[in-house]
Amino acid sequence: MSESTRAERPLGRTLLVGYGKLARRLAPGLLRHADGVLALSRGAAELPIGVEAVMADVLCPLDRLPAVDTMLVTLPPGGSSGSYRLALTNLAVALPNPPARTVFVSSTGVFEGAGPDRILTEDDQPEAVSVRSEGLIDGERAAVELFGATILRPAGIYGPGRDFMLRRVRAQTPADHARWTNRIHQDDLVDTLAALLRVSDAPSLLHAVDRHPAPLGEVLAYVAALLGVQTPLDDGVGRASGHILDGSRLHDWIGELRHPSYESGYAEMIRRDG
């Protein structure tokens, strides 16, 4: 969907619940379109001029919050499977009414129990095998029940400040080469979040992944070649694992990504930072 064909909604007053890397990169752009941006977080954070800080812990009862038209929730997993639901319930109680648009950032970790035998789409049911994946799934349900939220599931976020793969290759840390992996460049994820918040007719659920899922060994070899070092050793058993995500719904909706594959994204990172 091209920019010119998108019908946009007014952001109005916008609440960022959680002020981590994604919210920090998104906030300056939101300021140009919103009637005010609030950032709710537990600790002090350096905010752009114009962003209002709200210091609070969403796992505790909250003081009354002002009415907002748009809300983005980017919270890390809590210590229990009910942490997301508790946080979202506290928000629902503190807000005078549900925002017209809420986006809840989940994770493709909801498919933790799936294997690589088939490609997973948004129509597939999540498979939880841990407290973390159970919490993510329950968080998605709570976000929809309480706020009618749009759910975004990113995988393997990388980009500026997220150079785990480069550090792993430089350190020559062994890895399971046969494990399937999925990823999204941080810039493409921020673009997607901005669109989900601003576009009138947003999808209810999207997988935020690029067009090139790949075995980890393939990615390690590519990054190693760019860095001029050896590929880290394979410590797996030679059997495919992990899962493969289909991002067609995202690509059809938002159009071409800045980095449609890991080759483009990691090459840019290494050109820029060395």
PDB file of C-alpha atoms in Angstrom:
ATOM      1  CA  MET A   1       0.000   0.000   0.000  1.00  0.00           C
ATOM      2  CA  SER A   2       1.628   3.225  -1.095  1.00  0.00           C
ATOM      3  CA  GLU A   3       1.769   6.324   1.066  1.00  0.00           C
ATOM      4  CA  SER A   4      -0.445   8.179  -1.392  1.00  0.00           C
ATOM      5  CA  THR A   5      -3.315   5.680  -1.065  1.00  0.00           C
ATOM      6  CA  ARG A   6      -3.390   5.521   2.716  1.00  0.00           C
ATOM      7  CA  ALA A   7      -6.257   7.228   4.500  1.00  0.00           C
ATOM      8  CA  GLU A   8      -4.852   8.567   7.756  1.00  0.00           C
ATOM      9  CA  ARG A   9      -6.487   9.052  11.132  1.00  0.00           C
ATOM     10  CA  PRO A  10      -5.608  11.873  13.541  1.00  0.00           C
ATOM     11  CA  LEU A  11      -3.232  10.681  16.238  1.00  0.00           C
ATOM     12  CA  GLY A  12      -4.612  13.129  18.786  1.00  0.00           C
ATOM     13  CA  ARG A  13      -2.974  12.725  22.179  1.00  0.00           C
ATOM     14  CA  THR A  14      -0.683   9.696  22.097  1.00  0.00           C
ATOM     15  CA  LEU A  15       0.521   7.506  24.969  1.00  0.00           C
ATOM     16  CA  LEU A  16       3.703   5.419  24.683  1.00  0.00           C
ATOM     17  CA  VAL A  17       3.565   2.669  27.301  1.00  0.00           C
ATOM     18  CA  GLY A  18       7.166   1.646  27.738  1.00  0.00           C
ATOM     19  CA  TYR A  19       9.953   3.875  26.488  1.00  0.00           C
ATOM     20  CA  GLY A  20      12.592   1.522  25.123  1.00  0.00           C
ATOM     21  CA  LYS A  21      14.478   1.577  21.837  1.00  0.00           C
ATOM     22  CA  LEU A  22      11.406   1.388  19.611  1.00  0.00           C
ATOM     23  CA  ALA A  23       9.468   4.127  21.375  1.00  0.00           C
ATOM     24  CA  ARG A  24      12.518   6.388  21.464  1.00  0.00           C
ATOM     25  CA  ARG A  25      12.999   6.083  17.706  1.00  0.00           C
ATOM     26  CA  LEU A  26       9.304   6.578  17.043  1.00  0.00           C
ATOM     27  CA  ALA A  27       8.618   9.556  19.339  1.00  0.00           C
ATOM     28  CA  PRO A  28      10.180  12.368  17.259  1.00  0.00           C
ATOM     29  CA  GLY A  29       8.065  11.473  14.235  1.00  0.00           C
ATOM     30  CA  LEU A  30       4.898  11.228  16.315  1.00  0.00           C
ATOM     31  CA  LEU A  31       5.448  14.733  17.667  1.00  0.00           C
ATOM     32  CA  ARG A  32       4.935  16.136  14.167  1.00  0.00           C
ATOM     33  CA  HIS A  33       1.443  14.651  13.929  1.00  0.00           C
ATOM     34  CA  ALA A  34       0.087  14.220  17.475  1.00  0.00           C
ATOM     35  CA  ASP A  35      -1.633  16.703  19.777  1.00  0.00           C
ATOM     36  CA  GLY A  36       0.778  15.688  22.509  1.00  0.00           C
ATOM     37  CA  VAL A  37       2.917  12.631  23.282  1.00  0.00           C
ATOM     38  CA  LEU A  38       3.204  11.056  26.739  1.00  0.00           C
ATOM     39  CA  ALA A  39       5.836   8.440  27.622  1.00  0.00           C
ATOM     40  CA  LEU A  40       4.957   6.138  30.518  1.00  0.00           C
ATOM     41  CA  SER A  41       7.909   4.287  32.045  1.00  0.00           C
ATOM     42  CA  ARG A  42       9.241   3.202  35.434  1.00  0.00           C
ATOM     43  CA  GLY A  43      12.493   5.152  35.289  1.00  0.00           C
ATOM     44  CA  ALA A  44      13.744   8.526  34.199  1.00  0.00           C
ATOM     45  CA  ALA A  45      14.446   8.692  30.478  1.00  0.00           C
ATOM     46  CA  GLU A  46      15.878  11.363  28.224  1.00  0.00           C
ATOM     47  CA  LEU A  47      12.862  12.595  26.284  1.00  0.00           C
ATOM     48  CA  PRO A  48      12.685  14.725  23.158  1.00  0.00           C
ATOM     49  CA  ILE A  49      11.388  18.245  23.702  1.00  0.00           C
ATOM     50  CA  GLY A  50       7.615  18.002  23.597  1.00  0.00           C
ATOM     51  CA  VAL A  51       7.287  14.485  25.036  1.00  0.00           C
ATOM     52  CA  GLU A  52       5.770  14.465  28.526  1.00  0.00           C
ATOM     53  CA  ALA A  53       7.073  11.940  31.055  1.00  0.00           C
ATOM     54  CA  VAL A  54       4.700   9.818  33.141  1.00  0.00           C
ATOM     55  CA  MET A  55       6.612   7.940  35.840  1.00  0.00           C
ATOM     56  CA  ALA A  56       4.774   4.785  36.837  1.00  0.00           C
ATOM     57  CA  ASP A  57       5.030   1.014  37.084  1.00  0.00           C
ATOM     58  CA  VAL A  58       2.231  -0.564  35.048  1.00  0.00           C
ATOM     59  CA  LEU A  59       2.381  -3.700  37.206  1.00  0.00           C
ATOM     60  CA  CYS A  60       1.035  -1.597  40.088  1.00  0.00           C
ATOM     61  CA  PRO A  61      -2.280   0.303  40.297  1.00  0.00           C
ATOM     62  CA  LEU A  62      -1.901   3.565  38.387  1.00  0.00           C
ATOM     63  CA  ASP A  63      -3.024   7.071  39.141  1.00  0.00           C
ATOM     64  CA  ARG A  64      -5.689   8.420  36.824  1.00  0.00           C
ATOM     65  CA  LEU A  65      -4.291   8.958  33.331  1.00  0.00           C
ATOM     66  CA  PRO A  66      -5.504  11.615  30.900  1.00  0.00           C
ATOM     67  CA  ALA A  67      -7.680  10.621  27.968  1.00  0.00           C
ATOM     68  CA  VAL A  68      -5.633   9.611  24.927  1.00  0.00           C
ATOM     69  CA  ASP A  69      -6.630   8.879  21.347  1.00  0.00           C
ATOM     70  CA  THR A  70      -3.715   6.592  20.443  1.00  0.00           C
ATOM     71  CA  MET A  71      -1.661   4.147  22.506  1.00  0.00           C
ATOM     72  CA  LEU A  72       1.416   2.073  21.733  1.00  0.00           C
ATOM     73  CA  VAL A  73       2.366  -0.687  24.193  1.00  0.00           C
ATOM     74  CA  THR A  74       5.996  -1.896  24.024  1.00  0.00           C
ATOM     75  CA  LEU A  75       6.587  -3.641  27.340  1.00  0.00           C
ATOM     76  CA  PRO A  76       9.175  -6.350  28.079  1.00  0.00           C
ATOM     77  CA  PRO A  77       7.887  -9.708  29.323  1.00  0.00           C
ATOM     78  CA  GLY A  78       7.180  -9.731  33.052  1.00  0.00           C
ATOM     79  CA  GLY A  79       8.059 -12.318  35.618  1.00  0.00           C
ATOM     80  CA  SER A  80       4.890 -14.378  35.235  1.00  0.00           C
ATOM     81  CA  SER A  81       2.480 -15.517  32.534  1.00  0.00           C
ATOM     82  CA  GLY A  82      -0.053 -12.962  33.789  1.00  0.00           C
ATOM     83  CA  SER A  83       2.228  -9.903  33.765  1.00  0.00           C
ATOM     84  CA  TYR A  84       0.992  -8.458  30.489  1.00  0.00           C
ATOM     85  CA  ARG A  85      -2.651  -8.914  31.466  1.00  0.00           C
ATOM     86  CA  LEU A  86      -2.023  -7.224  34.818  1.00  0.00           C
ATOM     87  CA  ALA A  87      -0.291  -4.267  33.144  1.00  0.00           C
ATOM     88  CA  LEU A  88      -3.007  -3.862  30.525  1.00  0.00           C
ATOM     89  CA  THR A  89      -5.775  -4.142  33.127  1.00  0.00           C
ATOM     90  CA  ASN A  90      -4.107  -1.408  35.204  1.00  0.00           C
ATOM     91  CA  LEU A  91      -3.979   0.781  32.100  1.00  0.00           C
ATOM     92  CA  ALA A  92      -7.638   0.112  31.317  1.00  0.00           C
ATOM     93  CA  VAL A  93      -8.643   1.131  34.853  1.00  0.00           C
ATOM     94  CA  ALA A  94      -6.487   4.276  34.810  1.00  0.00           C
ATOM     95  CA  LEU A  95      -7.648   5.557  31.408  1.00  0.00           C
ATOM     96  CA  PRO A  96     -11.054   7.297  31.253  1.00  0.00           C
ATOM     97  CA  ASN A  97     -11.890   5.332  28.094  1.00  0.00           C
ATOM     98  CA  PRO A  98     -10.127   3.051  25.597  1.00  0.00           C
ATOM     99  CA  PRO A  99      -8.072   4.881  22.962  1.00  0.00           C
ATOM    100  CA  ALA A 100      -9.431   4.861  19.421  1.00  0.00           C
ATOM    101  CA  ARG A 101      -6.281   3.010  18.309  1.00  0.00           C
ATOM    102  CA  THR A 102      -4.034   0.752  20.378  1.00  0.00           C
ATOM    103  CA  VAL A 103      -1.067  -1.192  19.031  1.00  0.00           C
ATOM    104  CA  PHE A 104       0.385  -3.957  21.197  1.00  0.00           C
ATOM    105  CA  VAL A 105       3.883  -5.161  20.319  1.00  0.00           C
ATOM    106  CA  SER A 106       4.106  -8.891  20.980  1.00  0.00           C
ATOM    107  CA  SER A 107       6.637 -11.315  19.484  1.00  0.00           C
ATOM    108  CA  THR A 108       6.861 -14.277  17.141  1.00  0.00           C
ATOM    109  CA  GLY A 109       7.863 -16.054  20.352  1.00  0.00           C
ATOM    110  CA  VAL A 110       4.169 -16.995  20.582  1.00  0.00           C
ATOM    111  CA  PHE A 111       5.165 -19.823  18.193  1.00  0.00           C
ATOM    112  CA  GLU A 112       7.883 -21.115  20.502  1.00  0.00           C
ATOM    113  CA  GLY A 113       6.515 -24.642  20.298  1.00  0.00           C
ATOM    114  CA  ALA A 114       6.311 -24.784  16.493  1.00  0.00           C
ATOM    115  CA  GLY A 115       8.847 -26.477  14.214  1.00  0.00           C
ATOM    116  CA  PRO A 116      10.191 -25.630  10.745  1.00  0.00           C
ATOM    117  CA  ASP A 117       8.060 -28.217   8.942  1.00  0.00           C
ATOM    118  CA  ARG A 118       5.615 -25.570   7.684  1.00  0.00           C
ATOM    119  CA  ILE A 119       5.575 -21.826   7.131  1.00  0.00           C
ATOM    120  CA  LEU A 120       3.534 -20.000   9.774  1.00  0.00           C
ATOM    121  CA  THR A 121       1.101 -17.224   8.886  1.00  0.00           C
ATOM    122  CA  GLU A 122      -1.144 -14.988  10.975  1.00  0.00           C
ATOM    123  CA  ASP A 123      -3.869 -17.635  10.580  1.00  0.00           C
ATOM    124  CA  ASP A 124      -1.880 -20.231  12.534  1.00  0.00           C
ATOM    125  CA  GLN A 125      -2.571 -20.709  16.230  1.00  0.00           C
ATOM    126  CA  PRO A 126       0.288 -19.899  18.638  1.00  0.00           C
ATOM    127  CA  GLU A 127       2.011 -22.775  20.439  1.00  0.00           C
ATOM    128  CA  ALA A 128       3.256 -21.964  23.938  1.00  0.00           C
ATOM    129  CA  VAL A 129       5.813 -24.108  25.746  1.00  0.00           C
ATOM    130  CA  SER A 130       7.144 -21.700  28.374  1.00  0.00           C
ATOM    131  CA  VAL A 131       6.012 -19.041  30.830  1.00  0.00           C
ATOM    132  CA  ARG A 132       7.277 -16.392  28.391  1.00  0.00           C
ATOM    133  CA  SER A 133       5.254 -17.643  25.409  1.00  0.00           C
ATOM    134  CA  GLU A 134       2.189 -18.225  27.592  1.00  0.00           C
ATOM    135  CA  GLY A 135       2.488 -14.633  28.819  1.00  0.00           C
ATOM    136  CA  LEU A 136       2.805 -13.257  25.283  1.00  0.00           C
ATOM    137  CA  ILE A 137      -0.286 -15.118  24.112  1.00  0.00           C
ATOM    138  CA  ASP A 138      -2.314 -14.014  27.123  1.00  0.00           C
ATOM    139  CA  GLY A 139      -1.055 -10.463  26.650  1.00  0.00           C
ATOM    140  CA  GLU A 140      -2.295 -10.428  23.064  1.00  0.00           C
ATOM    141  CA  ARG A 141      -5.700 -11.670  24.183  1.00  0.00           C
ATOM    142  CA  ALA A 142      -5.909  -9.071  26.946  1.00  0.00           C
ATOM    143  CA  ALA A 143      -4.908  -6.267  24.556  1.00  0.00           C
ATOM    144  CA  VAL A 144      -7.701  -7.251  22.186  1.00  0.00           C
ATOM    145  CA  GLU A 145     -10.276  -7.787  24.949  1.00  0.00           C
ATOM    146  CA  LEU A 146      -9.545  -4.523  26.766  1.00  0.00           C
ATOM    147  CA  PHE A 147      -8.569  -2.204  23.912  1.00  0.00           C
ATOM    148  CA  GLY A 148      -9.458  -3.853  20.599  1.00  0.00           C
ATOM    149  CA  ALA A 149      -5.734  -3.658  19.883  1.00  0.00           C
ATOM    150  CA  THR A 150      -3.843  -4.311  16.696  1.00  0.00           C
ATOM    151  CA  ILE A 151      -1.169  -6.947  17.415  1.00  0.00           C
ATOM    152  CA  LEU A 152       2.303  -6.745  15.885  1.00  0.00           C
ATOM    153  CA  ARG A 153       4.691  -9.704  16.235  1.00  0.00           C
ATOM    154  CA  PRO A 154       8.296  -8.803  15.394  1.00  0.00           C
ATOM    155  CA  ALA A 155      11.090 -11.371  15.061  1.00  0.00           C
ATOM    156  CA  GLY A 156      14.821 -10.932  15.488  1.00  0.00           C
ATOM    157  CA  ILE A 157      15.001  -7.128  15.616  1.00  0.00           C
ATOM    158  CA  TYR A 158      18.403  -5.833  14.500  1.00  0.00           C
ATOM    159  CA  GLY A 159      19.877  -2.488  13.498  1.00  0.00           C
ATOM    160  CA  PRO A 160      21.576   0.442  15.248  1.00  0.00           C
ATOM    161  CA  GLY A 161      22.096  -0.504  18.893  1.00  0.00           C
ATOM    162  CA  ARG A 162      21.031  -4.087  18.159  1.00  0.00           C
ATOM    163  CA  ASP A 163      24.257  -5.659  16.875  1.00  0.00           C
ATOM    164  CA  PHE A 164      24.087  -9.029  18.637  1.00  0.00           C
ATOM    165  CA  MET A 165      24.782 -10.968  15.426  1.00  0.00           C
ATOM    166  CA  LEU A 166      27.889  -8.929  14.627  1.00  0.00           C
ATOM    167  CA  ARG A 167      29.232  -9.357  18.159  1.00  0.00           C
ATOM    168  CA  ARG A 168      28.529 -13.085  18.010  1.00  0.00           C
ATOM    169  CA  VAL A 169      30.496 -13.486  14.785  1.00  0.00           C
ATOM    170  CA  ARG A 170      33.406 -11.376  16.016  1.00  0.00           C
ATOM    171  CA  ALA A 171      33.533 -13.423  19.237  1.00  0.00           C
ATOM    172  CA  GLN A 172      33.383 -16.669  17.188  1.00  0.00           C
ATOM    173  CA  THR A 173      30.641 -18.011  19.463  1.00  0.00           C
ATOM    174  CA  PRO A 174      29.482 -21.457  18.239  1.00  0.00           C
ATOM    175  CA  ALA A 175      25.827 -21.721  17.189  1.00  0.00           C
ATOM    176  CA  ASP A 176      23.291 -24.167  15.817  1.00  0.00           C
ATOM    177  CA  HIS A 177      23.630 -23.605  12.057  1.00  0.00           C
ATOM    178  CA  ALA A 178      20.484 -25.581  11.195  1.00  0.00           C
ATOM    179  CA  ARG A 179      18.121 -23.475  13.329  1.00  0.00           C
ATOM    180  CA  TRP A 180      15.730 -21.433  11.186  1.00  0.00           C
ATOM    181  CA  THR A 181      15.593 -17.728  12.010  1.00  0.00           C
ATOM    182  CA  ASN A 182      13.448 -14.736  11.095  1.00  0.00           C
ATOM    183  CA  ARG A 183      14.254 -11.049  11.521  1.00  0.00           C
ATOM    184  CA  ILE A 184      13.222  -7.456  10.850  1.00  0.00           C
ATOM    185  CA  HIS A 185      15.409  -4.360  10.631  1.00  0.00           C
ATOM    186  CA  GLN A 186      14.636  -1.829  13.350  1.00  0.00           C
ATOM    187  CA  ASP A 187      13.985   0.939  10.788  1.00  0.00           C
ATOM    188  CA  ASP A 188      11.358  -1.199   9.032  1.00  0.00           C
ATOM    189  CA  LEU A 189       9.752  -2.017  12.352  1.00  0.00           C
ATOM    190  CA  VAL A 190       9.532   1.664  13.305  1.00  0.00           C
ATOM    191  CA  ASP A 191       8.029   2.460   9.886  1.00  0.00           C
ATOM    192  CA  THR A 192       5.447  -0.287  10.433  1.00  0.00           C
ATOM    193  CA  LEU A 193       4.526   0.981  13.898  1.00  0.00           C
ATOM    194  CA  ALA A 194       4.098   4.536  12.609  1.00  0.00           C
ATOM    195  CA  ALA A 195       1.789   3.286   9.879  1.00  0.00           C
ATOM    196  CA  LEU A 196      -0.271   1.130  12.250  1.00  0.00           C
ATOM    197  CA  LEU A 197      -0.806   4.117  14.529  1.00  0.00           C
ATOM    198  CA  ARG A 198      -1.691   6.588  11.776  1.00  0.00           C
ATOM    199  CA  VAL A 199      -3.536   4.642   9.056  1.00  0.00           C
ATOM    200  CA  SER A 200      -7.318   4.539   9.328  1.00  0.00           C
ATOM    201  CA  ASP A 201      -7.791   0.904   8.313  1.00  0.00           C
ATOM    202  CA  ALA A 202      -5.034  -1.042  10.081  1.00  0.00           C
ATOM    203  CA  PRO A 203      -4.781  -4.856  10.056  1.00  0.00           C
ATOM    204  CA  SER A 204      -5.669  -6.579  13.311  1.00  0.00           C
ATOM    205  CA  LEU A 205      -2.573  -8.819  13.328  1.00  0.00           C
ATOM    206  CA  LEU A 206       0.765  -8.706  11.503  1.00  0.00           C
ATOM    207  CA  HIS A 207       3.991 -10.672  11.555  1.00  0.00           C
ATOM    208  CA  ALA A 208       6.851  -8.166  11.357  1.00  0.00           C
ATOM    209  CA  VAL A 209       9.430 -10.208   9.440  1.00  0.00           C
ATOM    210  CA  ASP A 210      11.408  -9.555   6.278  1.00  0.00           C
ATOM    211  CA  ARG A 211      11.242 -11.604   3.078  1.00  0.00           C
ATOM    212  CA  HIS A 212      14.187 -13.887   3.832  1.00  0.00           C
ATOM    213  CA  PRO A 213      13.885 -16.379   6.700  1.00  0.00           C
ATOM    214  CA  ALA A 214      17.115 -18.388   6.771  1.00  0.00           C
ATOM    215  CA  PRO A 215      19.055 -21.001   8.725  1.00  0.00           C
ATOM    216  CA  LEU A 216      21.287 -19.319  11.262  1.00  0.00           C
ATOM    217  CA  GLY A 217      24.411 -20.765   9.667  1.00  0.00           C
ATOM    218  CA  GLU A 218      23.618 -18.954   6.417  1.00  0.00           C
ATOM    219  CA  VAL A 219      23.309 -15.631   8.218  1.00  0.00           C
ATOM    220  CA  LEU A 220      26.489 -16.201  10.234  1.00  0.00           C
ATOM    221  CA  ALA A 221      28.436 -17.064   7.081  1.00  0.00           C
ATOM    222  CA  TYR A 222      27.212 -13.927   5.317  1.00  0.00           C
ATOM    223  CA  VAL A 223      28.095 -11.635   8.219  1.00  0.00           C
ATOM    224  CA  ALA A 224      31.467 -13.366   8.675  1.00  0.00           C
ATOM    225  CA  ALA A 225      32.316 -12.813   4.998  1.00  0.00           C
ATOM    226  CA  LEU A 226      31.476  -9.108   5.322  1.00  0.00           C
ATOM    227  CA  LEU A 227      33.671  -8.842   8.413  1.00  0.00           C
ATOM    228  CA  GLY A 228      36.491 -10.864   6.876  1.00  0.00           C
ATOM    229  CA  VAL A 229      36.511 -13.515   9.605  1.00  0.00           C
ATOM    230  CA  GLN A 230      35.732 -17.222   9.883  1.00  0.00           C
ATOM    231  CA  THR A 231      32.159 -18.419  10.308  1.00  0.00           C
ATOM    232  CA  PRO A 232      31.555 -19.484  13.926  1.00  0.00           C
ATOM    233  CA  LEU A 233      31.543 -23.243  14.462  1.00  0.00           C
ATOM    234  CA  ASP A 234      28.348 -25.281  14.300  1.00  0.00           C
ATOM    235  CA  ASP A 235      27.417 -26.737  17.697  1.00  0.00           C
ATOM    236  CA  GLY A 236      24.047 -28.131  16.603  1.00  0.00           C
ATOM    237  CA  VAL A 237      23.093 -31.710  15.804  1.00  0.00           C
ATOM    238  CA  GLY A 238      22.445 -31.069  12.109  1.00  0.00           C
ATOM    239  CA  ARG A 239      18.673 -31.233  12.443  1.00  0.00           C
ATOM    240  CA  ALA A 240      16.485 -28.289  11.415  1.00  0.00           C
ATOM    241  CA  SER A 241      14.783 -26.489  14.293  1.00  0.00           C
ATOM    242  CA  GLY A 242      13.220 -23.111  14.978  1.00  0.00           C
ATOM    243  CA  HIS A 243      10.303 -21.870  12.910  1.00  0.00           C
ATOM    244  CA  ILE A 244       9.660 -20.046   9.641  1.00  0.00           C
ATOM    245  CA  LEU A 245       7.368 -17.017   9.529  1.00  0.00           C
ATOM    246  CA  ASP A 246       5.535 -15.674   6.513  1.00  0.00           C
ATOM    247  CA  GLY A 247       5.524 -11.878   6.292  1.00  0.00           C
ATOM    248  CA  SER A 248       3.380 -11.594   3.154  1.00  0.00           C
ATOM    249  CA  ARG A 249       0.537  -9.830   4.935  1.00  0.00           C
ATOM    250  CA  LEU A 250       2.911  -7.103   6.147  1.00  0.00           C
ATOM    251  CA  HIS A 251       4.605  -6.720   2.765  1.00  0.00           C
ATOM    252  CA  ASP A 252       1.305  -6.566   0.873  1.00  0.00           C
ATOM    253  CA  TRP A 253       0.039  -3.912   3.286  1.00  0.00           C
ATOM    254  CA  ILE A 254       3.027  -1.655   3.774  1.00  0.00           C
ATOM    255  CA  GLY A 255       4.927  -2.206   0.528  1.00  0.00           C
ATOM    256  CA  GLU A 256       8.648  -2.833   0.049  1.00  0.00           C
ATOM    257  CA  LEU A 257      10.775  -2.758   3.183  1.00  0.00           C
ATOM    258  CA  ARG A 258      13.926  -0.680   3.419  1.00  0.00           C
ATOM    259  CA  HIS A 259      15.742  -3.941   4.133  1.00  0.00           C
ATOM    260  CA  PRO A 260      13.773  -6.840   2.613  1.00  0.00           C
ATOM    261  CA  SER A 261      16.510  -9.302   3.612  1.00  0.00           C
ATOM    262  CA  TYR A 262      19.255  -9.623   6.193  1.00  0.00           C
ATOM    263  CA  GLU A 263      21.871  -9.137   3.453  1.00  0.00           C
ATOM    264  CA  SER A 264      20.828  -5.528   2.935  1.00  0.00           C
ATOM    265  CA  GLY A 265      20.463  -4.737   6.617  1.00  0.00           C
ATOM    266  CA  TYR A 266      23.724  -6.215   7.877  1.00  0.00           C
ATOM    267  CA  ALA A 267      25.690  -4.852   4.928  1.00  0.00           C
ATOM    268  CA  GLU A 268      24.484  -1.351   5.803  1.00  0.00           C
ATOM    269  CA  MET A 269      25.331  -1.805   9.492  1.00  0.00           C
ATOM    270  CA  ILE A 270      28.878  -2.904   8.693  1.00  0.00           C
ATOM    271  CA  ARG A 271      29.419  -0.153   6.099  1.00  0.00           C
ATOM    272  CA  ARG A 272      28.326   2.440   8.629  1.00  0.00           C
ATOM    273  CA  ASP A 273      29.901   1.172  11.829  1.00  0.00           C
ATOM    274  CA  GLY A 274      32.642  -1.122  10.612  1.00  0.00           C
TER     275      GLY A 274
END
